[in-house]
Coordinates of C-alpha atoms in Angstrom, one line a residue:
Chain A
M15 CA -30.5 44.0 1.0
T16 CA -26.6 44.2 2.8
A17 CA -26.2 40.7 2.5
K18 CA -22.7 39.8 2.0
F19 CA -21.7 38.6 -1.8
R20 CA -20.8 34.7 -1.9
K21 CA -18.8 34.0 -5.0
P22 CA -20.7 31.4 -7.3
T23 CA -17.7 29.0 -6.8
E24 CA -17.8 29.3 -3.1
D25 CA -19.7 27.2 -0.8
P26 CA -22.9 28.8 1.6
I27 CA -21.3 28.6 4.9
W28 CA -23.3 25.6 6.4
L29 CA -22.3 23.4 3.3
K30 CA -19.0 24.3 4.9
A31 CA -19.4 23.7 8.0
L32 CA -21.5 20.4 7.2
L33 CA -19.0 18.8 5.2
G34 CA -15.7 20.7 6.9
G35 CA -17.4 18.4 10.3
L36 CA -17.9 15.3 8.4
A37 CA -14.3 15.2 7.3
F38 CA -12.8 16.5 11.2
G39 CA -14.6 13.9 12.6
F40 CA -14.2 11.1 10.1
I41 CA -10.9 11.9 10.1
A42 CA -10.7 12.2 14.0
V43 CA -12.4 8.8 15.2
L44 CA -11.5 7.0 12.8
L45 CA -7.3 7.6 12.0
L46 CA -6.6 9.8 15.1
L47 CA -8.0 7.9 18.0
P48 CA -6.5 4.8 17.0
L49 CA -2.7 6.6 17.4
V50 CA -3.2 8.3 20.4
L51 CA -4.9 5.1 21.9
V52 CA -1.2 3.4 20.7
F53 CA 0.8 5.5 23.3
K54 CA -2.2 5.7 26.0
E55 CA -1.6 2.0 26.3
A56 CA 1.8 2.1 25.8
L57 CA 2.5 4.1 29.4
A58 CA -0.7 2.7 31.1
H59 CA 1.6 1.5 33.3
G60 CA 4.1 4.4 32.9
L61 CA 7.4 4.8 32.1
S62 CA 8.6 2.4 33.8
A63 CA 6.3 -0.8 32.9
F64 CA 7.4 1.0 29.0
W65 CA 11.4 0.7 29.2
A66 CA 10.3 -3.1 30.8
T67 CA 9.4 -4.3 27.2
M68 CA 11.4 -1.9 25.3
T69 CA 15.0 -3.6 27.3
E70 CA 13.3 -7.1 27.2
P71 CA 16.1 -10.0 25.0
D72 CA 12.9 -10.8 23.0
T73 CA 12.0 -7.4 22.6
L74 CA 15.7 -6.7 21.3
A75 CA 15.3 -9.8 19.3
A76 CA 12.7 -8.6 17.5
V77 CA 14.5 -5.1 16.3
R78 CA 17.0 -6.4 15.6
L79 CA 15.3 -8.9 13.6
S80 CA 13.2 -6.4 11.7
L81 CA 15.8 -4.3 11.1
T82 CA 18.4 -7.1 9.5
A83 CA 15.1 -7.9 6.8
A84 CA 15.4 -4.2 5.7
A85 CA 19.3 -3.5 5.9
I86 CA 18.8 -5.9 2.9
A87 CA 15.7 -6.0 1.0
V88 CA 15.6 -2.2 1.0
P89 CA 18.8 -1.8 -0.6
L90 CA 17.8 -5.0 -3.2
N91 CA 15.0 -2.8 -4.1
T92 CA 16.4 -0.1 -4.6
V93 CA 19.4 -1.4 -6.8
F94 CA 16.4 -3.5 -9.3
G95 CA 14.8 0.5 -8.9
I96 CA 17.6 2.0 -10.5
S97 CA 18.3 -1.1 -13.0
A98 CA 14.5 -0.9 -14.1
A99 CA 13.7 2.7 -14.4
W100 CA 17.2 2.9 -16.3
A101 CA 16.0 0.1 -18.5
I102 CA 12.2 2.0 -18.6
A103 CA 13.3 5.5 -19.2
K104 CA 16.7 5.1 -21.5
F105 CA 15.5 2.7 -23.7
D106 CA 12.8 2.0 -26.1
F107 CA 11.5 -2.1 -26.2
K108 CA 8.7 -3.5 -27.1
G109 CA 6.5 -4.7 -23.7
K110 CA 7.6 -2.0 -21.9
T111 CA 4.2 -1.1 -20.7
F112 CA 3.4 -4.7 -19.8
L113 CA 6.8 -5.2 -18.2
V114 CA 5.3 -2.0 -15.5
T115 CA 2.8 -3.9 -14.6
L116 CA 4.3 -6.8 -14.0
I117 CA 6.8 -4.8 -11.5
D118 CA 3.4 -3.4 -10.2
L119 CA 2.2 -6.6 -9.7
P120 CA 3.1 -7.5 -6.2
F121 CA 1.0 -4.6 -4.6
S122 CA -2.2 -6.1 -5.6
V123 CA -0.8 -8.9 -4.4
S124 CA -2.7 -9.6 -0.8
P125 CA 0.1 -10.3 1.9
V126 CA -0.7 -13.7 2.8
V127 CA -0.7 -14.7 -0.3
S128 CA 2.9 -13.0 -1.0
G129 CA 3.8 -15.4 2.1
L130 CA 2.7 -18.5 0.9
I131 CA 4.0 -18.3 -2.6
Y132 CA 7.6 -19.0 -1.0
V133 CA 5.9 -22.0 1.2
L134 CA 4.7 -23.4 -1.8
V135 CA 8.4 -23.0 -3.3
F136 CA 10.3 -23.6 -0.5
G137 CA 8.0 -25.4 1.9
A138 CA 8.0 -28.7 3.0
Q139 CA 5.8 -30.4 0.3
G140 CA 6.6 -27.5 -1.7
W141 CA 8.8 -27.4 -5.2
F142 CA 12.2 -27.4 -3.7
G143 CA 11.4 -28.6 0.1
A144 CA 13.0 -32.4 -0.4
S145 CA 16.4 -30.8 -1.7
L146 CA 17.0 -27.5 0.6
A147 CA 15.8 -30.3 3.9
D148 CA 18.9 -32.7 2.2
H149 CA 21.2 -30.0 2.1
N150 CA 20.8 -28.9 5.9
V151 CA 19.2 -24.8 4.8
R152 CA 16.8 -23.2 6.1
I153 CA 14.3 -20.9 4.6
L154 CA 11.3 -20.7 5.5
F155 CA 10.9 -20.4 9.4
A156 CA 14.3 -18.7 9.3
L157 CA 15.7 -14.5 7.7
P158 CA 16.1 -16.1 4.7
G159 CA 12.1 -16.5 4.2
I160 CA 11.5 -13.3 6.2
V161 CA 13.5 -11.3 3.7
L162 CA 12.5 -13.1 1.0
A163 CA 8.8 -11.8 1.8
T164 CA 10.1 -8.7 3.3
I165 CA 11.6 -7.6 -1.2
F166 CA 8.1 -9.3 -2.1
V167 CA 5.9 -6.3 -0.5
T168 CA 8.2 -4.2 -1.2
F169 CA 9.3 -4.4 -4.5
P170 CA 7.8 -1.6 -6.4
F171 CA 8.0 1.3 -4.1
V172 CA 11.8 2.3 -5.8
A173 CA 10.8 1.5 -9.0
R174 CA 7.2 3.2 -9.0
E175 CA 8.7 6.5 -8.0
L176 CA 12.1 6.2 -10.6
I177 CA 10.4 5.1 -14.1
P178 CA 8.4 8.0 -13.8
L179 CA 9.7 10.3 -13.0
M180 CA 12.7 9.3 -15.2
V181 CA 10.5 9.2 -18.0
D182 CA 9.2 12.5 -18.1
Q183 CA 13.1 14.1 -17.5
G184 CA 14.6 12.0 -20.7
R185 CA 17.8 11.0 -22.4
D186 CA 19.4 14.2 -23.3
E187 CA 21.3 15.6 -20.1
E188 CA 22.4 11.5 -20.8
E189 CA 23.1 11.3 -24.0
A190 CA 24.7 15.1 -23.7
A191 CA 27.2 13.2 -20.9
A192 CA 27.3 10.4 -23.2
T193 CA 28.8 12.3 -26.2
L194 CA 31.2 14.5 -24.1
G195 CA 33.1 10.9 -23.0
A196 CA 31.6 10.2 -19.7
T197 CA 31.2 6.5 -19.0
G198 CA 28.4 5.1 -17.6
F199 CA 28.9 5.1 -14.4
Q200 CA 29.9 8.8 -14.7
T201 CA 27.0 9.5 -16.8
F202 CA 24.6 8.0 -13.7
L203 CA 26.6 9.9 -10.9
R204 CA 27.2 12.8 -12.1
V205 CA 24.2 13.5 -14.5
T206 CA 21.1 10.9 -13.5
L207 CA 21.6 11.3 -9.6
P208 CA 21.6 14.5 -8.5
N209 CA 18.1 14.8 -11.2
I210 CA 16.3 11.7 -8.8
K211 CA 18.1 11.7 -5.5
W212 CA 15.2 13.8 -3.8
G213 CA 12.5 10.8 -5.9
L214 CA 15.1 8.5 -4.6
L215 CA 15.1 8.8 -1.0
Y216 CA 11.1 9.5 -1.1
G217 CA 11.0 5.8 -2.9
I218 CA 13.1 4.3 -0.2
L219 CA 11.5 6.0 2.1
L220 CA 8.6 3.9 1.3
C221 CA 9.8 1.0 1.1
N222 CA 11.8 1.2 4.6
A223 CA 8.3 1.7 5.9
R224 CA 6.8 -0.9 4.7
A225 CA 9.8 -3.5 5.4
L226 CA 9.9 -2.6 9.1
G227 CA 5.9 -2.5 9.5
E228 CA 5.2 -5.3 7.1
F229 CA 2.7 -8.1 9.1
G230 CA 0.2 -10.0 6.9
A231 CA 3.0 -12.0 4.4
V232 CA 6.6 -12.3 7.1
S233 CA 4.0 -13.8 9.3
V234 CA 3.1 -16.9 6.8
V235 CA 6.7 -18.2 6.5
S236 CA 8.4 -17.1 9.7
G237 CA 7.0 -19.5 11.8
H238 CA 6.8 -17.8 14.8
I239 CA 9.3 -18.9 17.0
R240 CA 10.1 -16.4 19.9
G241 CA 12.9 -14.4 20.4
V242 CA 15.0 -15.8 16.9
T243 CA 12.4 -15.3 14.0
N244 CA 9.9 -12.5 15.2
T245 CA 9.7 -9.5 13.8
M246 CA 8.7 -6.4 15.4
P247 CA 4.8 -6.2 13.9
L248 CA 4.8 -10.0 15.0
H249 CA 6.2 -9.8 18.2
V250 CA 3.2 -7.0 18.7
E251 CA 0.7 -9.8 17.7
L252 CA 2.7 -13.1 20.2
L253 CA 1.8 -10.4 23.5
Y254 CA -0.4 -8.9 22.9
N255 CA -2.2 -13.2 21.7
N256 CA -0.6 -13.8 25.6
Y257 CA -2.1 -10.8 27.1
D258 CA 0.7 -8.5 27.7
Y259 CA -1.3 -5.1 26.3
V260 CA 1.0 -3.0 27.8
G261 CA 4.2 -5.0 26.1
A262 CA 2.0 -5.4 23.0
F263 CA 1.3 -1.7 23.0
A264 CA 5.0 -0.5 24.0
V265 CA 6.2 -1.9 20.7
A266 CA 3.0 -1.1 18.5
A267 CA 4.1 2.6 20.1
L268 CA 7.7 2.1 19.0
L269 CA 6.4 0.9 15.1
A270 CA 3.9 4.0 15.0
M271 CA 6.8 6.4 16.3
L272 CA 9.0 4.8 13.0
G273 CA 5.3 5.5 11.3
L274 CA 4.8 9.0 12.1
V275 CA 8.8 9.7 11.5
T276 CA 7.3 8.3 8.3
L277 CA 5.1 10.6 7.7
V278 CA 6.6 12.9 9.1
L279 CA 9.8 13.1 6.7
K280 CA 7.4 12.1 3.6
S281 CA 5.4 15.1 3.8
L282 CA 9.0 17.2 4.2
L283 CA 9.9 15.9 1.1
E284 CA 6.5 16.7 -0.8
W285 CA 6.2 20.1 0.2
R286 CA 10.3 20.9 -0.5
Y287 CA 11.1 18.9 -3.5
A288 CA 7.1 18.7 -5.2
G289 CA 8.9 19.4 -8.2
E290 CA 10.9 16.4 -8.1
L291 CA 9.4 14.1 -7.2
A292 CA 7.1 11.4 -9.8
A293 CA 4.6 10.5 -7.0
M294 CA 3.4 14.5 -7.1
H295 CA 3.0 14.8 -11.1
R296 CA 0.8 11.4 -10.8
H297 CA -1.3 12.2 -7.3
Chain B
M12 CA 20.8 14.5 -44.1
S13 CA 20.5 11.8 -45.9
A14 CA 17.8 9.4 -46.1
I15 CA 19.9 7.1 -45.0
G16 CA 21.1 9.1 -42.7
L17 CA 17.5 10.0 -40.8
K18 CA 16.9 6.6 -41.1
F19 CA 19.3 5.8 -38.9
A20 CA 19.2 8.6 -36.5
P21 CA 17.2 6.4 -33.6
L22 CA 19.2 3.7 -33.7
Q23 CA 22.3 5.4 -32.9
S24 CA 21.0 7.2 -30.4
R25 CA 19.9 3.8 -28.6
H26 CA 23.2 3.1 -28.7
V27 CA 24.6 7.0 -26.9
L28 CA 23.3 5.0 -23.4
P29 CA 25.1 1.9 -22.1
G30 CA 23.7 -0.3 -19.7
F31 CA 20.8 -1.2 -21.7
K32 CA 21.8 -5.3 -21.8
L33 CA 23.0 -5.2 -17.5
S34 CA 20.2 -3.1 -16.5
L35 CA 17.0 -4.8 -18.5
G36 CA 18.8 -8.2 -18.0
F37 CA 19.2 -7.5 -13.7
T38 CA 15.9 -6.2 -14.4
L39 CA 13.8 -9.3 -16.0
F40 CA 16.1 -11.9 -13.3
Y41 CA 15.3 -9.7 -10.2
L42 CA 11.5 -9.8 -11.9
T43 CA 11.8 -13.4 -12.6
S44 CA 13.3 -15.6 -9.8
L45 CA 11.8 -13.2 -6.9
V46 CA 7.9 -12.6 -8.6
L47 CA 7.0 -14.5 -11.4
I48 CA 8.4 -18.1 -10.4
P49 CA 7.1 -18.3 -6.5
L50 CA 4.3 -17.1 -7.9
L51 CA 3.8 -19.6 -10.9
A52 CA 4.7 -22.0 -7.9
L53 CA 1.0 -20.8 -6.6
V54 CA -1.1 -20.8 -9.8
L55 CA 0.3 -24.2 -10.6
R56 CA 0.0 -26.0 -6.8
P57 CA -4.1 -26.3 -7.0
A58 CA -2.8 -28.2 -10.6
S59 CA -2.4 -31.3 -8.4
L60 CA -5.6 -31.6 -7.1
G61 CA -7.1 -32.0 -10.6
L62 CA -10.1 -29.2 -11.8
E63 CA -12.3 -31.3 -9.5
G64 CA -10.9 -31.0 -6.7
F65 CA -9.9 -28.0 -6.8
W66 CA -13.6 -26.9 -6.8
D67 CA -14.4 -28.5 -4.2
A68 CA -11.3 -27.2 -2.0
I69 CA -13.1 -23.6 -2.8
S70 CA -17.0 -24.6 -2.4
T71 CA -17.0 -26.1 1.1
P72 CA -18.5 -23.0 3.1
R73 CA -16.0 -21.8 5.0
V74 CA -14.1 -21.1 2.3
L75 CA -17.5 -20.1 0.2
A76 CA -18.4 -17.6 3.6
S77 CA -14.7 -16.3 4.3
L78 CA -14.7 -15.2 0.0
R79 CA -17.9 -13.6 0.6
L80 CA -17.3 -11.8 3.6
S81 CA -13.9 -10.6 2.5
F82 CA -15.1 -9.4 -1.4
G83 CA -18.4 -8.0 0.0
M84 CA -16.7 -5.8 3.1
A85 CA -14.1 -4.9 1.2
L86 CA -16.7 -3.5 -1.1
A87 CA -18.9 -2.2 1.3
A88 CA -16.2 -0.2 2.7
A89 CA -14.6 0.9 -0.7
I90 CA -18.0 3.1 -1.3
I91 CA -18.1 4.3 2.0
D92 CA -14.3 5.2 1.8
S93 CA -15.2 6.9 -1.8
I94 CA -18.3 8.7 0.1
F95 CA -15.6 10.4 2.1
G96 CA -12.9 10.6 0.1
F97 CA -14.4 13.0 -1.9
I98 CA -15.8 14.6 1.0
I99 CA -12.4 14.6 2.7
A100 CA -10.5 15.4 -1.3
W101 CA -13.2 18.2 -0.4
V102 CA -12.7 20.4 2.3
L103 CA -9.4 20.0 1.9
V104 CA -8.3 21.4 -2.0
R105 CA -11.2 24.3 -1.5
Y106 CA -11.7 24.7 1.8
R107 CA -8.9 27.9 3.7
F108 CA -8.6 27.0 7.4
P109 CA -5.3 27.1 9.7
G110 CA -3.7 23.6 10.2
K111 CA -5.0 22.2 6.9
R112 CA -1.5 20.8 6.0
L113 CA -1.5 18.7 9.1
L114 CA -4.8 17.3 8.6
D115 CA -3.5 16.9 4.8
A116 CA -0.8 14.7 6.1
V117 CA -2.7 12.8 8.9
I118 CA -4.8 11.3 5.3
D119 CA -1.6 8.5 5.0
L120 CA -1.5 7.0 8.6
P121 CA -3.1 3.9 7.6
F122 CA -0.2 3.9 4.7
A123 CA 2.6 4.9 7.4
L124 CA 0.8 2.5 10.2
P125 CA 2.1 -1.2 10.4
T126 CA -1.2 -3.6 10.4
A127 CA -0.1 -4.8 13.4
V128 CA -0.8 -1.9 15.1
A129 CA -3.6 -0.7 13.4
G130 CA -5.2 -3.5 14.2
I131 CA -4.6 -3.9 18.1
A132 CA -5.6 -0.3 18.2
L133 CA -8.5 -1.0 16.2
S134 CA -9.9 -4.1 18.6
T135 CA -9.5 -2.6 21.7
L136 CA -11.2 0.8 20.1
Y137 CA -13.7 -1.3 19.6
A138 CA -14.0 -3.8 22.0
P139 CA -17.2 -3.5 24.7
N140 CA -15.2 -1.7 26.9
G141 CA -12.7 0.5 24.5
W142 CA -13.6 4.0 23.7
I143 CA -15.6 3.6 21.2
G144 CA -17.1 0.2 21.7
S145 CA -18.8 1.3 25.0
L146 CA -20.3 3.9 23.4
L147 CA -21.6 2.0 20.9
I148 CA -22.7 -1.0 23.3
G149 CA -25.7 1.1 24.6
Y150 CA -27.0 1.1 21.3
G151 CA -26.7 -2.8 21.6
I152 CA -23.9 -2.4 18.5
K153 CA -21.1 -4.7 19.0
I154 CA -17.7 -3.8 16.5
A155 CA -15.5 -5.8 17.9
Y156 CA -15.5 -9.8 17.3
T157 CA -18.6 -9.4 14.6
P158 CA -18.4 -9.1 10.7
W159 CA -18.3 -5.5 11.8
G160 CA -15.0 -5.4 13.0
V161 CA -13.6 -6.8 9.4
L162 CA -15.8 -3.5 7.7
V163 CA -14.3 -0.9 10.3
A164 CA -10.7 -2.4 9.8
M165 CA -11.2 -1.9 5.6
I166 CA -12.5 1.4 6.0
F167 CA -9.1 1.9 8.2
I168 CA -6.8 0.9 5.6
G169 CA -8.2 1.6 2.5
L170 CA -9.4 5.0 3.4
P171 CA -5.8 6.7 1.7
F172 CA -6.2 5.5 -1.7
T173 CA -10.4 6.9 -1.9
V174 CA -8.1 10.9 -0.7
R175 CA -5.8 10.3 -2.8
T176 CA -6.7 9.6 -6.1
V177 CA -9.0 12.0 -6.0
Q178 CA -7.9 15.3 -4.3
P179 CA -5.2 15.7 -7.4
V180 CA -8.0 15.4 -10.2
L181 CA -10.1 18.0 -8.1
S182 CA -7.2 21.0 -7.7
E183 CA -6.9 20.4 -11.4
L184 CA -10.4 20.9 -11.8
G185 CA -10.7 24.9 -13.0
L186 CA -13.7 26.6 -11.7
E187 CA -14.5 27.8 -15.2
I188 CA -17.0 25.4 -15.4
E189 CA -18.9 25.9 -12.0
E190 CA -18.7 29.7 -12.8
A191 CA -21.1 28.9 -16.2
A192 CA -23.2 26.5 -14.0
A193 CA -24.1 29.0 -11.7
T194 CA -24.1 31.9 -14.3
L195 CA -26.5 29.6 -16.0
G196 CA -29.0 29.5 -12.8
A197 CA -27.6 26.4 -10.9
T198 CA -28.1 25.8 -7.1
R199 CA -24.4 25.2 -5.8
L200 CA -25.5 21.6 -4.9
Q201 CA -26.4 20.9 -8.5
T202 CA -23.4 22.1 -9.4
I203 CA -21.3 19.7 -7.0
S204 CA -23.8 16.7 -8.4
R205 CA -24.3 17.6 -11.6
V206 CA -20.9 18.9 -13.0
V207 CA -18.3 18.1 -10.6
L208 CA -19.4 14.8 -9.4
P209 CA -19.5 13.6 -12.8
M210 CA -15.5 14.4 -14.3
L211 CA -14.3 13.2 -11.0
M212 CA -16.3 10.0 -11.9
P213 CA -13.2 8.3 -12.9
A214 CA -11.2 9.1 -9.6
I215 CA -13.4 8.3 -7.9
L216 CA -14.1 4.8 -9.1
T217 CA -10.6 4.2 -9.1
G218 CA -9.7 5.1 -5.5
A219 CA -12.6 2.9 -4.6
A220 CA -10.8 0.2 -7.0
M221 CA -7.6 0.5 -5.3
A222 CA -9.7 0.8 -1.4
F223 CA -11.6 -2.8 -2.1
A224 CA -8.4 -4.4 -4.2
R225 CA -6.6 -3.6 -0.5
G226 CA -9.3 -4.4 1.3
A227 CA -9.6 -7.8 0.3
G228 CA -6.6 -9.0 0.5
E229 CA -6.2 -7.5 3.9
Y230 CA -4.9 -9.7 6.7
G231 CA -2.7 -7.9 10.0
S232 CA -5.6 -5.1 11.1
I233 CA -8.6 -7.5 11.0
I234 CA -7.2 -10.6 12.2
F235 CA -7.5 -8.7 16.0
I236 CA -10.7 -6.7 16.0
A237 CA -12.8 -10.1 13.5
G238 CA -12.7 -12.8 16.5
N239 CA -12.2 -14.9 13.1
I240 CA -15.5 -17.4 13.7
P241 CA -14.9 -20.1 11.1
A242 CA -18.3 -19.0 8.7
V243 CA -18.7 -15.4 10.5
S244 CA -15.7 -13.7 11.0
E245 CA -13.1 -15.2 9.6
I246 CA -11.7 -13.8 6.1
A247 CA -10.7 -16.1 3.5
P248 CA -6.5 -14.4 4.1
L249 CA -7.0 -16.1 7.8
L250 CA -8.3 -18.9 5.9
I251 CA -4.7 -19.4 3.8
V252 CA -3.3 -19.0 7.5
T253 CA -4.9 -21.5 8.8
K254 CA -5.2 -24.3 5.9
L255 CA -0.8 -23.4 5.9
E256 CA -1.0 -24.3 10.0
Q257 CA -2.8 -27.9 8.6
Y258 CA -0.3 -28.4 6.3
D259 CA -3.4 -28.0 3.6
Y260 CA -1.2 -26.6 1.0
A261 CA -3.2 -27.7 -2.0
G262 CA -6.5 -26.3 0.5
A263 CA -4.6 -22.8 1.0
A264 CA -3.1 -22.3 -3.0
A265 CA -6.7 -23.0 -4.2
I266 CA -8.0 -20.4 -1.8
G267 CA -4.2 -17.9 -3.0
V268 CA -5.5 -18.1 -6.5
V269 CA -9.0 -17.3 -6.2
M270 CA -7.2 -14.0 -4.3
L271 CA -5.1 -13.8 -6.9
A272 CA -7.4 -14.2 -9.8
A273 CA -9.5 -11.4 -8.3
S274 CA -6.6 -9.2 -7.8
F275 CA -5.9 -9.6 -11.4
V276 CA -9.3 -8.4 -12.6
M277 CA -9.0 -5.7 -9.8
L278 CA -5.9 -4.6 -11.8
L279 CA -7.0 -5.0 -15.3
A280 CA -10.2 -2.8 -13.9
L281 CA -7.6 -0.2 -13.0
N282 CA -5.8 0.0 -16.1
G283 CA -9.3 0.0 -18.2
L284 CA -9.7 2.8 -15.7
Q285 CA -7.4 5.3 -16.3
S286 CA -7.7 4.5 -19.9
W287 CA -10.9 6.1 -19.9
A288 CA -10.0 8.6 -17.7
A289 CA -7.3 9.6 -19.8
K290 CA -9.7 9.6 -22.7
R291 CA -12.1 12.0 -20.8
R292 CA -9.1 14.8 -20.2

């Protein structure tokens, strides 16, 4: 008997091959093939056709609108995330668990419903629709509506990363700083911020990716005015529905690149600073 | 220290750090004005229809078919994702192979790829002349522009949830229990199915619930591949959009309320699952 000894906790080779094959196959077909296809279709008619779409005024307007919406929504949600995490982690008050559940709520709401709620508030038949029209203020089918929808769908990203992280880190260091005479702002800047910087960056990264890529919620409030209220994902839809497949996949490739960059940065943060990310403790 | 001093200690420590009123005040203001009031507008809107009108709005065959499709396919996708999520988590945690980190990072692709991008890619891939669709058409199988397209898109967007909830629990699970099972004469498959799987059950169910919730509400990655035939491959979120385009705000809100109620139930179920998992630990 020369059979090699196999540890009892190690799977037999046939099981390894079976499960490994299933896992690889599933990931390759389900996740990687669509990604490969995006880049292949974008370059189906060569680089010049790709470039022609990218430099079209409507595409540039869509890029500009997406960046503008993200540039407003992400900082606001970052300030909110820090503020919520500070209140929840550093103080005791009633209803804290309920507050955390409410902050997470936008994640479990369908993107379309996330857009719908603002239509019901600001739309022509909505709560403030008539008075907004009287004062000639445009919220829906304009930048403010797109920003609101973006804020809603990216609402919890920074907060849900910072809250568990800051709860874990406790209050001792901040209390020591305050006792030694530091102001609240100094305490935050010199003591809290260095402790949470990687978690904060992680939350902002995910928040930004979703802000640039959001489709459903923004689609409901945007009005789809080409070159005016079309964000990058909406422009993809418009080109695709107009049978401009190369154009649609060119803009999609740009969004996919953004997604890939996010994925690489996210993985780097997870590998290098695992101990300083709340996501790594929970997951 | 006197009894009074001890009694006051926690109260004093609460006041050592500044910014309580400011941070909680801003948090509540931001949350209320941007999330809670708009959600209230949704919940109150169908009230204009009355209970009967609300029921009429959601009990039309087209609305019922869309809800059945969204929730039914989300359930099927969640089950398929749970099975493959477990297999992928097992391979990632237990096996050693080159490129493991890369494979691990790829799992989050559906999170990172905007849904519209996934939507047009899946649609092109599974169309009758697409890379996968052309292979399947030979067997008479059509995916794109049928309800099966909805299922494929939901499987795509739900997979990270099921892998990412099982993976950390599995890597924390000690090998001792499996060694004990093996010592007592269990075969490898028995050990996995009778010892490991039951211990992972809360995590598997949590991942399935998250994938289900995401799939039921999903819009962007589905509408391109589904074909959107009313009462056949039209999902509930799309019907909300259609009703809005017809200025039927109350009808849109009625479906929205049903979707929101389902989200609440899922949120409660997830909280229940988490406390169950915490108890078992």
